[in-house]
Tab-separated table of C-alpha atoms in Angstrom:
chain	number	residue	atom	x	y	z
A	255	ALA	CA	11.538	4.216	-9.546
A	256	GLY	CA	8.181	2.964	-11.150
A	257	ARG	CA	4.802	1.867	-9.745
A	258	VAL	CA	3.332	-0.914	-7.484
A	259	VAL	CA	1.330	-3.609	-9.482
A	260	MET	CA	-1.167	-5.266	-7.429
A	261	GLU	CA	-2.800	-8.719	-9.171
A	262	THR	CA	-5.645	-10.481	-7.862
A	263	ILE	CA	-5.709	-14.320	-8.077
A	264	ASP	CA	-7.300	-15.853	-11.111
A	265	ALA	CA	-8.563	-19.621	-11.518
A	266	GLY	CA	-5.387	-21.111	-12.262
A	267	ASP	CA	-4.381	-20.026	-8.743
A	268	ILE	CA	-7.516	-22.287	-7.330
A	269	LEU	CA	-7.610	-25.184	-9.480
A	270	GLU	CA	-4.904	-27.911	-9.697
A	271	ASP	CA	-4.018	-29.279	-13.224
A	272	GLY	CA	-6.738	-31.332	-15.147
A	273	GLU	CA	-9.512	-29.711	-12.534
A	274	THR	CA	-12.438	-27.640	-14.060
A	275	PHE	CA	-14.041	-26.443	-10.954
A	276	GLY	CA	-13.036	-25.937	-7.266
A	277	GLY	CA	-12.816	-23.472	-4.759
A	278	GLN	CA	-12.002	-22.481	-1.414
A	279	SER	CA	-14.028	-21.479	2.036
A	280	ARG	CA	-12.710	-19.576	5.145
A	281	LEU	CA	-14.102	-19.172	8.381
A	282	SER	CA	-12.829	-17.229	11.489
A	283	TYR	CA	-13.623	-15.903	14.757
A	284	SER	CA	-11.897	-13.374	17.051
A	285	SER	CA	-12.879	-12.869	20.733
A	286	ASN	CA	-11.322	-9.568	20.665
A	287	GLY	CA	-14.436	-7.535	19.444
A	288	ASN	CA	-16.225	-10.571	18.969
A	289	THR	CA	-15.324	-10.374	15.353
A	290	ALA	CA	-16.681	-13.404	12.830
A	291	GLN	CA	-15.250	-13.558	9.185
A	292	GLY	CA	-16.441	-15.757	6.451
A	293	SER	CA	-15.101	-15.922	2.911
A	294	LEU	CA	-15.832	-18.341	-0.274
A	295	THR	CA	-13.717	-18.469	-3.563
A	296	LEU	CA	-15.208	-20.408	-6.367
A	297	ALA	CA	-13.520	-21.122	-9.964
A	298	GLY	CA	-14.159	-22.616	-13.028
A	299	ARG	CA	-12.657	-23.234	-16.465
A	300	SER	CA	-13.184	-24.916	-19.795
A	301	GLY	CA	-12.351	-24.548	-23.439
A	302	GLY	CA	-10.135	-21.591	-22.607
A	303	PHE	CA	-12.764	-19.794	-20.590
A	304	GLU	CA	-12.646	-19.050	-16.980
A	305	ILE	CA	-14.469	-17.792	-13.984
A	306	LEU	CA	-13.455	-16.748	-10.655
A	307	GLY	CA	-15.571	-15.245	-7.650
A	308	TYR	CA	-14.816	-14.262	-4.114
A	309	ALA	CA	-17.023	-12.851	-1.686
A	310	LYS	CA	-16.107	-11.882	1.923
A	311	ARG	CA	-18.085	-10.818	5.109
A	312	SER	CA	-17.000	-9.559	8.406
A	313	THR	CA	-18.899	-8.157	11.679
A	314	GLY	CA	-17.719	-7.464	14.915
A	315	ASP	CA	-18.142	-5.009	17.832
A	316	ASN	CA	-15.134	-2.695	18.955
A	317	PHE	CA	-12.027	-4.172	20.175
A	318	GLU	CA	-10.188	-3.382	23.687
A	319	ASP	CA	-6.514	-2.455	23.948
A	320	GLY	CA	-4.041	-4.563	26.260
A	321	ASP	CA	-5.309	-2.308	29.510
A	322	GLY	CA	-9.167	-3.565	28.433
A	323	ILE	CA	-10.320	-0.265	27.059
A	324	GLU	CA	-12.625	-0.269	24.696
A	325	VAL	CA	-11.084	1.862	21.290
A	326	THR	CA	-14.034	3.341	19.817
A	327	GLY	CA	-14.924	3.122	16.566
A	328	SER	CA	-13.364	0.095	15.431
A	329	GLY	CA	-16.128	-2.117	15.165
A	330	ALA	CA	-15.967	-4.119	11.801
A	331	ASN	CA	-18.746	-4.312	9.211
A	332	LEU	CA	-17.279	-5.107	6.083
A	333	THR	CA	-18.583	-6.540	2.660
A	334	ALA	CA	-16.200	-7.727	-0.329
A	335	GLY	CA	-16.256	-9.113	-3.594
A	336	LEU	CA	-14.037	-9.889	-6.407
A	337	LEU	CA	-15.145	-11.605	-10.028
A	338	LYS	CA	-12.908	-12.194	-12.792
A	339	PHE	CA	-13.613	-13.302	-16.646
A	340	ALA	CA	-10.922	-14.543	-18.502
A	341	TYR	CA	-10.318	-15.933	-22.052
A	342	GLU	CA	-6.982	-17.499	-23.253
A	343	GLY	CA	-6.543	-18.582	-26.713
A	344	ASP	CA	-4.193	-21.323	-28.057
A	345	GLN	CA	-1.460	-19.087	-28.771
A	346	GLY	CA	-1.229	-17.701	-25.289
A	347	ASP	CA	-3.226	-14.543	-25.862
A	348	ARG	CA	-5.179	-13.611	-22.965
A	349	ILE	CA	-7.867	-11.079	-22.373
A	350	GLU	CA	-8.850	-10.326	-18.437
A	351	LEU	CA	-11.874	-8.533	-16.865
A	352	SER	CA	-11.556	-7.728	-13.050
A	353	LEU	CA	-14.363	-6.065	-10.950
A	354	GLN	CA	-13.939	-5.533	-7.170
A	355	GLU	CA	-15.585	-3.737	-4.384
A	356	VAL	CA	-15.196	-3.161	-0.885
A	357	GLN	CA	-17.900	-1.464	1.543
A	358	ASP	CA	-17.293	-0.857	5.269
A	359	ASN	CA	-20.353	0.777	6.733
A	360	GLU	CA	-19.989	1.506	10.511
A	361	ILE	CA	-20.100	4.071	13.221
A	362	ARG	CA	-16.777	5.334	13.404
A	363	ASN	CA	-14.874	8.378	15.419
A	364	PHE	CA	-15.622	11.678	14.091
A	365	GLN	CA	-11.930	11.736	12.979
A	366	PRO	CA	-11.247	8.236	12.335
A	367	ASN	CA	-7.597	8.886	12.122
A	368	PHE	CA	-7.336	10.671	15.497
A	369	GLY	CA	-9.190	8.254	17.714
A	370	ALA	CA	-11.929	9.299	20.313
A	371	SER	CA	-12.504	13.147	20.385
A	372	SER	CA	-15.072	15.436	21.938
A	373	ARG	CA	-16.688	15.693	18.450
A	374	GLY	CA	-17.992	12.033	19.397
A	375	PHE	CA	-18.993	9.679	16.676
A	376	ALA	CA	-20.746	9.337	13.189
A	377	PRO	CA	-21.719	6.948	10.353
A	378	TYR	CA	-19.440	6.144	7.814
A	379	TYR	CA	-20.340	4.891	4.205
A	380	THR	CA	-17.057	3.822	2.578
A	381	LYS	CA	-17.144	1.968	-0.914
A	382	ARG	CA	-14.315	1.505	-3.078
A	383	ARG	CA	-14.724	-0.076	-6.729
A	384	ILE	CA	-11.920	-1.300	-9.187
A	385	ALA	CA	-12.235	-2.280	-12.821
A	386	SER	CA	-9.466	-3.709	-14.879
A	387	LEU	CA	-9.641	-4.935	-18.533
A	388	ARG	CA	-6.256	-6.367	-19.539
A	389	TYR	CA	-5.277	-7.895	-22.623
A	390	GLU	CA	-1.441	-9.704	-23.251
A	391	SER	CA	-0.199	-11.574	-26.554
A	392	GLY	CA	1.442	-14.448	-24.495
A	393	ASN	CA	4.183	-14.132	-26.815
A	394	GLU	CA	7.760	-14.491	-24.417
A	395	THR	CA	9.716	-14.522	-28.037
A	396	GLY	CA	10.252	-11.887	-30.142
A	397	LEU	CA	10.255	-8.427	-30.887
A	398	TRP	CA	6.251	-8.236	-30.544
A	399	ASP	CA	4.538	-8.978	-27.652
A	400	PRO	CA	2.094	-6.014	-26.657
A	401	SER	CA	-0.132	-5.498	-23.884
A	402	ALA	CA	-3.003	-3.184	-22.889
A	403	THR	CA	-4.656	-2.611	-19.262
A	404	LEU	CA	-7.934	-0.025	-18.586
A	405	GLY	CA	-8.458	0.709	-15.492
A	406	PHE	CA	-10.791	2.555	-13.203
A	407	SER	CA	-11.156	2.737	-9.660
A	408	GLU	CA	-13.434	5.079	-7.510
A	409	ILE	CA	-13.456	5.606	-3.558
A	410	ASN	CA	-16.431	7.049	-2.172
A	411	VAL	CA	-16.579	7.885	1.869
A	412	ASP	CA	-20.213	9.626	2.817
A	413	ARG	CA	-20.647	10.757	6.329
A	414	PRO	CA	-24.629	11.376	5.925
A	415	SER	CA	-24.877	13.170	9.736
A	416	ASP	CA	-22.439	13.955	12.225
A	417	PRO	CA	-23.219	15.599	15.738
A	418	PHE	CA	-23.350	19.026	14.427
A	419	GLY	CA	-25.626	17.994	11.540
A	420	ASP	CA	-23.455	18.448	8.877
A	421	SER	CA	-23.100	15.883	5.936
A	422	THR	CA	-20.097	15.042	3.564
A	423	ALA	CA	-19.582	13.013	0.513
A	424	THR	CA	-16.132	12.937	-1.055
A	425	SER	CA	-15.279	11.197	-4.399
A	426	SER	CA	-11.769	10.088	-5.479
A	427	ASN	CA	-11.794	8.396	-8.814
A	428	THR	CA	-8.745	7.382	-11.163
A	429	TYR	CA	-9.051	6.397	-15.040
A	430	SER	CA	-5.790	4.738	-16.283
A	431	LEU	CA	-4.793	3.451	-19.660
A	432	THR	CA	-1.175	1.804	-20.431
A	433	LEU	CA	-0.368	0.616	-23.718
A	434	GLN	CA	3.327	-1.166	-23.844
A	435	ASN	CA	5.354	-3.676	-25.786
A	436	ASP	CA	8.437	-6.112	-24.820
A	437	PHE	CA	11.139	-6.517	-27.150
A	438	HIS	CA	12.534	-9.611	-26.031
A	439	LEU	CA	16.202	-9.549	-27.696
A	440	SER	CA	17.190	-12.755	-25.958
A	441	ASP	CA	16.134	-15.054	-23.240
A	442	SER	CA	17.556	-12.899	-20.685
A	443	ASN	CA	17.572	-9.531	-22.093
A	444	THR	CA	14.265	-7.532	-22.481
A	445	ILE	CA	13.482	-3.780	-23.147
A	446	THR	CA	9.498	-2.557	-22.296
A	447	ALA	CA	8.250	0.562	-23.919
A	448	GLY	CA	5.317	2.376	-24.241
A	449	VAL	CA	3.023	5.271	-23.301
A	450	ASP	CA	0.483	5.644	-19.985
A	451	TYR	CA	-2.361	8.144	-19.396
A	452	GLN	CA	-3.401	8.719	-16.223
A	453	GLU	CA	-6.652	11.036	-14.794
A	454	ARG	CA	-7.285	11.723	-11.197
A	455	GLU	CA	-10.025	13.429	-9.429
A	456	SER	CA	-10.877	14.367	-5.826
A	457	SER	CA	-13.956	16.105	-4.530
A	458	VAL	CA	-16.078	16.909	-1.856
A	459	ASN	CA	-19.678	17.890	-1.324
A	460	ALA	CA	-20.520	18.811	1.924
A	461	THR	CA	-22.522	21.692	3.899
A	462	TRP	CA	-19.367	23.027	5.421
A	463	THR	CA	-17.773	23.976	2.048
A	464	ASN	CA	-20.768	25.637	0.325
A	465	GLY	CA	-21.359	23.253	-2.433
A	466	LYS	CA	-19.044	20.960	-4.502
A	467	THR	CA	-15.413	21.573	-4.886
A	468	GLY	CA	-12.341	19.345	-5.806
A	469	GLU	CA	-8.995	19.110	-7.573
A	470	GLU	CA	-7.994	17.046	-10.853
A	471	SER	CA	-5.075	16.100	-12.655
A	472	LYS	CA	-4.118	14.539	-16.079
A	473	ASN	CA	-1.068	13.020	-16.662
A	474	ILE	CA	0.589	11.208	-19.821
A	475	GLY	CA	3.787	9.525	-20.189
A	476	ILE	CA	6.078	7.579	-22.419
A	477	PHE	CA	8.685	5.164	-21.273
A	478	ALA	CA	11.155	2.479	-21.893
A	479	GLN	CA	12.765	0.090	-19.294
A	480	ALA	CA	15.693	-2.116	-20.269
A	481	ARG	CA	16.273	-5.142	-18.321
A	482	LEU	CA	19.581	-7.048	-19.326
A	483	GLU	CA	22.527	-9.638	-18.378
A	484	PRO	CA	25.688	-8.321	-19.993
A	485	THR	CA	27.602	-11.144	-18.381
A	486	ASP	CA	26.521	-14.237	-16.111
A	487	ARG	CA	27.375	-12.383	-13.015
A	488	LEU	CA	25.632	-9.289	-13.796
A	489	SER	CA	22.557	-8.152	-14.108
A	490	VAL	CA	21.489	-4.274	-15.128
A	491	SER	CA	17.971	-2.624	-15.206
A	492	ALA	CA	17.679	1.087	-16.925
A	493	GLY	CA	14.599	3.331	-17.769
A	494	LEU	CA	13.905	6.301	-18.822
A	495	ARG	CA	10.382	8.499	-19.069
A	496	TYR	CA	8.780	11.626	-19.621
A	497	ASP	CA	5.398	13.004	-18.012
A	498	TRP	CA	3.449	15.896	-19.252
A	499	GLN	CA	0.585	16.958	-16.188
A	500	ASP	CA	-1.988	19.230	-16.267
A	501	PHE	CA	-3.618	20.144	-12.644
A	502	THR	CA	-6.355	21.979	-11.277
A	503	GLY	CA	-6.783	23.199	-7.541
A	504	GLN	CA	-9.817	22.951	-6.291
A	505	ASP	CA	-12.982	25.379	-7.157
A	506	PHE	CA	-14.444	27.375	-4.191
A	507	ALA	CA	-18.133	27.685	-4.730
A	508	GLN	CA	-18.095	30.869	-3.080
A	509	SER	CA	-15.335	32.591	-5.531
A	510	GLY	CA	-15.879	30.618	-8.753
A	511	THR	CA	-12.176	30.502	-9.257
A	512	ALA	CA	-9.592	27.833	-9.467
A	513	PHE	CA	-5.859	27.411	-9.692
A	514	THR	CA	-4.495	25.987	-12.946
A	515	GLY	CA	-1.016	24.803	-13.693
A	516	SER	CA	0.938	22.672	-15.904
A	517	ALA	CA	4.176	20.687	-15.412
A	518	SER	CA	6.207	18.197	-17.491
A	519	GLY	CA	9.695	16.176	-16.777
A	520	ALA	CA	11.891	13.456	-17.329
A	521	SER	CA	12.739	10.830	-14.863
A	522	GLY	CA	15.306	8.257	-14.813
A	523	ASN	CA	16.541	5.121	-13.069
A	524	LEU	CA	19.445	2.693	-12.808
A	525	SER	CA	20.167	-0.262	-10.786
A	526	LEU	CA	22.744	-2.956	-11.012
A	527	VAL	CA	23.082	-6.392	-9.169
A	528	TYR	CA	26.473	-8.481	-9.293
A	529	ASP	CA	27.202	-11.666	-7.964
A	530	LEU	CA	30.690	-11.040	-6.181
A	531	THR	CA	30.964	-15.284	-5.631
A	532	ASP	CA	28.180	-17.873	-6.026
A	533	SER	CA	26.818	-16.842	-2.127
A	534	LEU	CA	27.609	-13.058	-2.252
A	535	SER	CA	25.965	-10.511	-4.471
A	536	LEU	CA	25.905	-6.536	-4.230
A	537	ARG	CA	23.522	-4.338	-5.762
A	538	ALA	CA	23.076	-0.396	-6.137
A	539	GLY	CA	20.249	1.620	-7.453
A	540	TYR	CA	19.773	5.271	-8.022
A	541	SER	CA	16.693	7.200	-9.313
A	542	ASN	CA	15.490	10.687	-10.093
A	543	VAL	CA	11.660	10.919	-10.648
A	544	PHE	CA	9.333	13.523	-11.636
A	545	GLY	CA	6.296	13.916	-9.246
A	546	GLY	CA	3.972	16.338	-10.497
A	547	TYR	CA	1.263	18.341	-8.169
A	548	ASP	CA	-0.438	15.845	-6.126
A	549	LEU	CA	-4.280	15.901	-5.096
A	550	GLU	CA	-5.053	17.076	-1.355
A	551	ASP	CA	-7.411	15.024	0.974
A	552	ASN	CA	-10.906	15.806	0.265
A	553	PHE	CA	-11.859	16.566	3.848
A	554	LEU	CA	-9.370	19.786	3.866
A	555	PHE	CA	-11.235	21.200	0.924
A	556	TYR	CA	-12.559	23.606	3.225
A	557	GLN	CA	-9.572	25.099	4.272
A	558	ALA	CA	-8.481	28.560	2.085
A	559	TRP	CA	-5.710	27.108	0.208
A	560	ASP	CA	-2.875	29.257	-0.912
A	561	TYR	CA	-1.835	28.037	-4.266
A	562	SER	CA	1.258	30.587	-5.251
A	563	ASN	CA	4.043	28.271	-4.046
A	564	LEU	CA	2.806	25.290	-5.205
A	565	GLN	CA	5.270	23.663	-7.597
A	566	SER	CA	5.818	20.254	-9.021
A	567	SER	CA	7.300	17.456	-7.316
A	568	ARG	CA	10.732	15.610	-7.747
A	569	ALA	CA	12.081	12.497	-5.694
A	570	ARG	CA	15.910	11.361	-5.586
A	571	ASN	CA	16.243	7.870	-4.461
A	572	ILE	CA	19.525	5.854	-3.732
A	573	VAL	CA	19.757	2.268	-2.139
A	574	VAL	CA	22.982	0.234	-1.655
A	575	GLY	CA	22.996	-3.427	-0.233
A	576	ALA	CA	24.293	-7.019	-0.162
A	577	ASP	CA	22.642	-10.339	-0.043
A	578	TRP	CA	24.753	-13.364	1.234
A	579	GLN	CA	23.173	-16.944	1.395
A	580	ARG	CA	25.057	-20.265	1.698
A	581	GLY	CA	23.752	-23.395	3.492
A	582	ASN	CA	20.846	-22.789	5.727
A	583	TRP	CA	21.851	-19.139	6.074
A	584	THR	CA	20.468	-16.211	4.111
A	585	LEU	CA	21.419	-12.589	5.255
A	586	GLY	CA	20.836	-9.075	3.985
A	587	GLY	CA	21.297	-5.470	4.507
A	588	GLU	CA	20.420	-2.090	2.727
A	589	LEU	CA	21.171	1.331	3.192
A	590	PHE	CA	18.598	4.031	1.541
A	591	LYS	CA	17.840	7.194	0.802
A	592	THR	CA	15.185	9.297	-0.639
A	593	ASN	CA	14.648	13.139	-0.865
A	594	ILE	CA	11.473	14.858	-2.417
A	595	ASP	CA	11.581	18.591	-3.013
A	596	ASN	CA	8.260	20.393	-3.469
A	597	VAL	CA	6.164	18.108	-1.260
A	598	ARG	CA	2.533	19.689	-0.839
A	599	GLU	CA	2.131	21.016	2.598
A	600	VAL	CA	-0.416	20.459	5.093
A	601	SER	CA	-0.470	23.005	7.591
A	602	ARG	CA	-2.834	23.880	10.103
A	603	ALA	CA	-3.476	27.259	7.982
A	604	GLY	CA	-4.380	25.020	4.869
A	605	ALA	CA	-1.193	26.897	2.766
A	606	VAL	CA	0.031	24.972	0.027
A	607	GLY	CA	3.788	25.549	-0.719
A	608	GLY	CA	7.387	23.751	-1.738
A	609	ASN	CA	8.523	21.455	1.403
A	610	ASP	CA	11.231	19.221	1.566
A	611	PHE	CA	10.933	15.752	2.823
A	612	GLU	CA	13.682	13.217	3.574
A	613	SER	CA	13.632	9.785	4.371
A	614	LYS	CA	16.732	7.797	5.470
A	615	GLY	CA	18.016	4.631	6.913
A	616	PHE	CA	18.578	0.732	6.962
A	617	ASN	CA	17.133	-2.565	6.542
A	618	ILE	CA	18.660	-5.723	7.751
A	619	ALA	CA	17.274	-9.433	7.539
A	620	ALA	CA	18.574	-12.658	8.796
A	621	THR	CA	16.800	-16.083	8.005
A	622	TYR	CA	18.184	-19.631	9.076
A	623	GLY	CA	16.132	-22.299	7.674
A	624	TRP	CA	15.785	-26.079	8.048
A	625	ASP	CA	13.659	-29.016	6.194
A	626	SER	CA	10.894	-28.384	8.489
A	627	GLY	CA	10.867	-24.802	9.463
A	628	PHE	CA	12.685	-21.760	9.710
A	629	ALA	CA	13.756	-18.636	11.965
A	630	ARG	CA	14.268	-14.825	10.852
A	631	PHE	CA	14.842	-12.048	12.194
A	632	THR	CA	14.604	-8.575	10.396
A	633	MET	CA	15.387	-4.879	11.559
A	634	ASN	CA	14.384	-1.579	10.040
A	635	ASN	CA	15.508	1.585	10.592
A	636	SER	CA	14.114	4.959	9.192
A	637	ASP	CA	14.849	8.784	10.267
A	638	VAL	CA	12.430	11.245	8.463
A	639	SER	CA	12.606	15.137	8.538
A	640	PHE	CA	10.775	17.980	7.020
A	641	ASN	CA	12.462	21.086	5.583
A	642	GLY	CA	15.501	19.888	7.204
A	643	GLY	CA	14.672	19.222	10.859
A	644	PRO	CA	12.364	16.957	12.694
A	645	ALA	CA	8.720	17.107	12.549
A	646	GLU	CA	5.498	15.715	13.961
A	647	SER	CA	3.691	13.458	11.919
A	648	PHE	CA	0.834	16.154	10.957
A	649	TYR	CA	3.421	17.587	8.441
A	650	LEU	CA	4.314	14.206	6.795
A	651	VAL	CA	0.946	12.966	6.502
A	652	ASP	CA	1.289	13.175	2.601
A	653	SER	CA	5.263	11.754	2.676
A	654	GLY	CA	5.529	9.221	5.533
A	655	THR	CA	5.321	8.346	9.119
A	656	PRO	CA	8.326	8.574	12.029
A	657	ILE	CA	8.587	4.947	12.420
A	658	GLY	CA	11.998	4.489	13.972
A	659	LYS	CA	13.750	1.511	14.686
A	660	VAL	CA	11.402	-1.771	14.122
A	661	LEU	CA	12.288	-5.113	14.864
A	662	ALA	CA	10.323	-8.544	14.212
A	663	PHE	CA	11.402	-12.251	15.292
A	664	GLU	CA	9.664	-15.040	13.509
A	665	VAL	CA	9.846	-18.914	14.130
A	666	GLN	CA	7.870	-21.729	12.232
A	667	GLN	CA	8.286	-25.376	12.889
A	668	GLU	CA	6.303	-28.051	11.287
A	669	ILE	CA	5.273	-31.618	12.902
A	670	PRO	CA	4.580	-33.745	10.227
A	671	THR	CA	4.227	-36.682	12.557
A	672	MET	CA	1.080	-34.592	14.055
A	673	ASN	CA	0.246	-32.646	11.274
A	674	LEU	CA	0.727	-29.709	12.871
A	675	LEU	CA	2.600	-26.200	12.018
A	676	VAL	CA	3.327	-24.211	15.062
A	677	GLY	CA	5.071	-20.860	15.160
A	678	GLY	CA	5.590	-17.400	16.786
A	679	SER	CA	6.561	-14.001	16.257
A	680	VAL	CA	8.009	-10.848	18.215
A	681	GLU	CA	7.140	-7.412	16.804
A	682	ALA	CA	8.947	-4.738	18.498
A	683	ALA	CA	10.057	-1.110	18.556
A	684	LEU	CA	12.499	0.612	20.161
A	685	SER	CA	11.509	4.175	21.970
A	686	ASN	CA	11.561	7.089	19.406
A	687	ASP	CA	12.128	10.773	20.137
A	688	ASN	CA	11.867	12.761	16.964
A	689	GLY	CA	13.262	15.728	17.841
A	690	VAL	CA	9.591	17.745	18.028
A	691	SER	CA	9.932	19.774	21.362
A	692	GLU	CA	6.418	21.114	21.062
A	693	THR	CA	4.417	20.905	24.155
A	694	TYR	CA	1.561	18.754	22.571
A	695	THR	CA	4.129	16.126	21.554
A	696	GLN	CA	5.630	13.000	23.600
A	697	LYS	CA	7.973	10.511	23.161
A	698	GLN	CA	7.131	7.354	21.470
A	699	PRO	CA	7.541	4.419	24.079
A	700	GLY	CA	9.048	1.416	23.075
A	701	TYR	CA	6.807	-2.051	22.920
A	702	GLY	CA	7.239	-5.824	22.340
A	703	VAL	CA	4.412	-7.961	21.170
A	704	LEU	CA	4.306	-11.590	21.403
A	705	ASN	CA	2.113	-13.742	18.963
A	706	LEU	CA	1.698	-17.483	18.612
A	707	PHE	CA	-0.390	-20.064	16.450
A	708	ALA	CA	-0.785	-23.349	15.382
A	709	GLU	CA	-2.251	-24.950	12.570
A	710	TYR	CA	-3.517	-28.355	12.219
A	711	SER	CA	-4.374	-30.497	8.965
A	712	PRO	CA	-6.495	-33.464	9.613
A	713	PRO	CA	-5.186	-36.224	7.291
A	714	SER	CA	-8.855	-37.619	6.917
A	715	LEU	CA	-10.503	-34.575	5.630
A	716	ASN	CA	-7.886	-33.255	2.802
A	717	GLY	CA	-7.783	-29.490	2.199
A	718	LEU	CA	-9.071	-28.894	5.569
A	719	THR	CA	-6.559	-26.623	7.620
A	720	ILE	CA	-7.788	-25.194	11.391
A	721	ARG	CA	-5.743	-22.793	12.794
A	722	ALA	CA	-5.568	-20.910	16.344
A	723	GLY	CA	-3.355	-18.035	17.367
A	724	ILE	CA	-3.015	-15.573	20.392
A	725	ASP	CA	-2.081	-12.335	19.249
A	726	ASN	CA	-0.817	-9.969	22.005
A	727	VAL	CA	-0.029	-12.545	24.422
A	728	PHE	CA	0.763	-10.390	27.263
A	729	ASP	CA	-1.803	-7.680	26.542
A	730	LYS	CA	0.317	-5.143	25.983
A	731	THR	CA	-0.892	-1.702	25.015
A	732	TYR	CA	0.638	-0.084	21.927
A	733	ALA	CA	0.416	1.404	18.877
A	734	ASP	CA	2.108	0.172	15.660
A	735	ARG	CA	4.776	2.381	14.738
A	736	ALA	CA	3.334	2.811	11.207
A	737	THR	CA	0.366	4.469	12.875
A	738	TYR	CA	-0.389	8.021	12.200
A	739	GLY	CA	0.305	10.386	15.096
A	740	THR	CA	1.328	8.733	18.105
A	741	GLU	CA	3.379	10.674	19.387
A	742	TYR	CA	0.601	13.047	20.379
A	743	THR	CA	-0.535	13.521	23.855
A	744	SER	CA	-3.902	12.429	24.990
A	745	SER	CA	-5.006	15.928	25.946
A	746	THR	CA	-4.253	16.814	22.126
A	747	ILE	CA	-6.362	13.855	20.879
A	748	THR	CA	-9.472	14.563	22.955
A	749	ALA	CA	-9.525	18.676	22.690
């Protein structure tokens, strides 16, 4: 019922109180694929000014699956960097500039998300850039606590040549601006209100599209979100927003025409948490959200899309759960259901139309903790449907993945006398038949994977940690349930 916010570390996360300069470094090596990684973080501050720099390099060969078969196109060749500047005044006002870049340049399968195929391989040069400029007042009391965030992100994927002599360059850009104010009614009651703007562009320039084509959307919204505690046992979050969006579909160089559309709509959300006792709390939430028009995958712009049935999407989400904590035990569970109307369809004919997507299921978790460790169990069950029936993941690529039932068990134990931390985890999934009976689909087999690790911190070298781990101890051959397309047969992939 809102947005996902990612915040990278700053100098205060690296430096201890009173320190003006410091850093962290990390080196690692993985025997599967001979992958070596190294990273360095440095931070400094003085007189309200802060600076932080981070760099990472990863190189390696193709890794092997549990049967010892090389997974083509899986080699590592990644370079990443982060640079942040900040100034914080005596009254708490803070301005921060963040710059990120990630590059991945390697030979990949012709269709990287499809595995090996008869089409062979191609170089893929991928670059992601993110820039963010943020101001916040630092005033955590009263009715005036403004903040502003200006953001930009760019993802470029270049395939300069492939087995057929074609070349492809794609670009996906997002520009955003958010202006908001927090109205502090009291220490525990706040209303946040503001306006935001987002502009997205998605384009491809390739020999197989006869020129450059793409899509774009522009969206402006106003919003207000209240977070209140009417009583000591009740917490309430409620919000409203309204969006206006303009959308332009791809413009084929051949025809010179483009689809344009406008949509607007209201969104609302309400969630409650009630502490029934000191140990047991109940929670529930509901939202009805305007989705607008989604941009399509750049690599699909070669198809002759039919926009006649394209409509603005809308989602309805509901969740009901409970949490219990007493002594060393923490238990929790929830039921959830999401419906999205007018999902943009990805079909083999390239059509665009109104479709309905649904995901429903439950999550449960149990943790037992003690002074020097813990044990945790989780289970997630998710069933998805498309237009009221089961669907292969090809049709769900813009909406979700048929995950099914996934379980995990994790244990960690500190051994202070030996300066050791040891632990392990089991990641498992039950077999899954999503009901699709096409000849090129198959039942997803279950799997169970054991991972072990140990960390040693030498007392004579403060700040140093040595970690050794074994992933997939018993060499299981599997694909994580969140992997796209695992229900297809091998003949489908290699055709």
